[in-house]
Amino acid sequence: GKKGEEMPRANVRVPGATAL
């Protein structure tokens, strides 16, 4: 998602948030 592109590190911590 957009957040994943902005914060790829967050994806590792909260994969669910990135999906949203």
CSV table of C-alpha atoms in Angstrom, one decimal:
chain,number,residue,atom,x,y,z
A,1,GLY,CA,0.0,0.0,0.0
A,2,LYS,CA,1.0,3.7,0.1
A,3,LYS,CA,2.3,3.3,3.7
A,4,GLY,CA,4.4,0.4,2.6
A,5,GLU,CA,6.1,2.5,-0.1
A,6,GLU,CA,6.7,5.4,2.4
A,7,MET,CA,7.7,3.1,5.3
A,8,PRO,CA,8.8,-0.3,4.1
A,9,ARG,CA,10.2,-1.0,7.6
A,10,ALA,CA,6.7,-0.6,9.1
A,11,ASN,CA,5.5,-3.4,6.8
A,12,VAL,CA,7.8,-5.8,8.7
A,13,ARG,CA,6.4,-4.6,12.1
A,14,VAL,CA,2.7,-4.4,11.0
A,15,PRO,CA,2.0,-6.2,7.7
A,16,GLY,CA,-1.7,-5.7,8.3
A,17,ALA,CA,-1.4,-1.9,8.4
A,18,THR,CA,0.5,-2.0,5.1
A,19,ALA,CA,-2.2,-4.1,3.5
A,20,LEU,CA,-4.7,-1.5,4.5
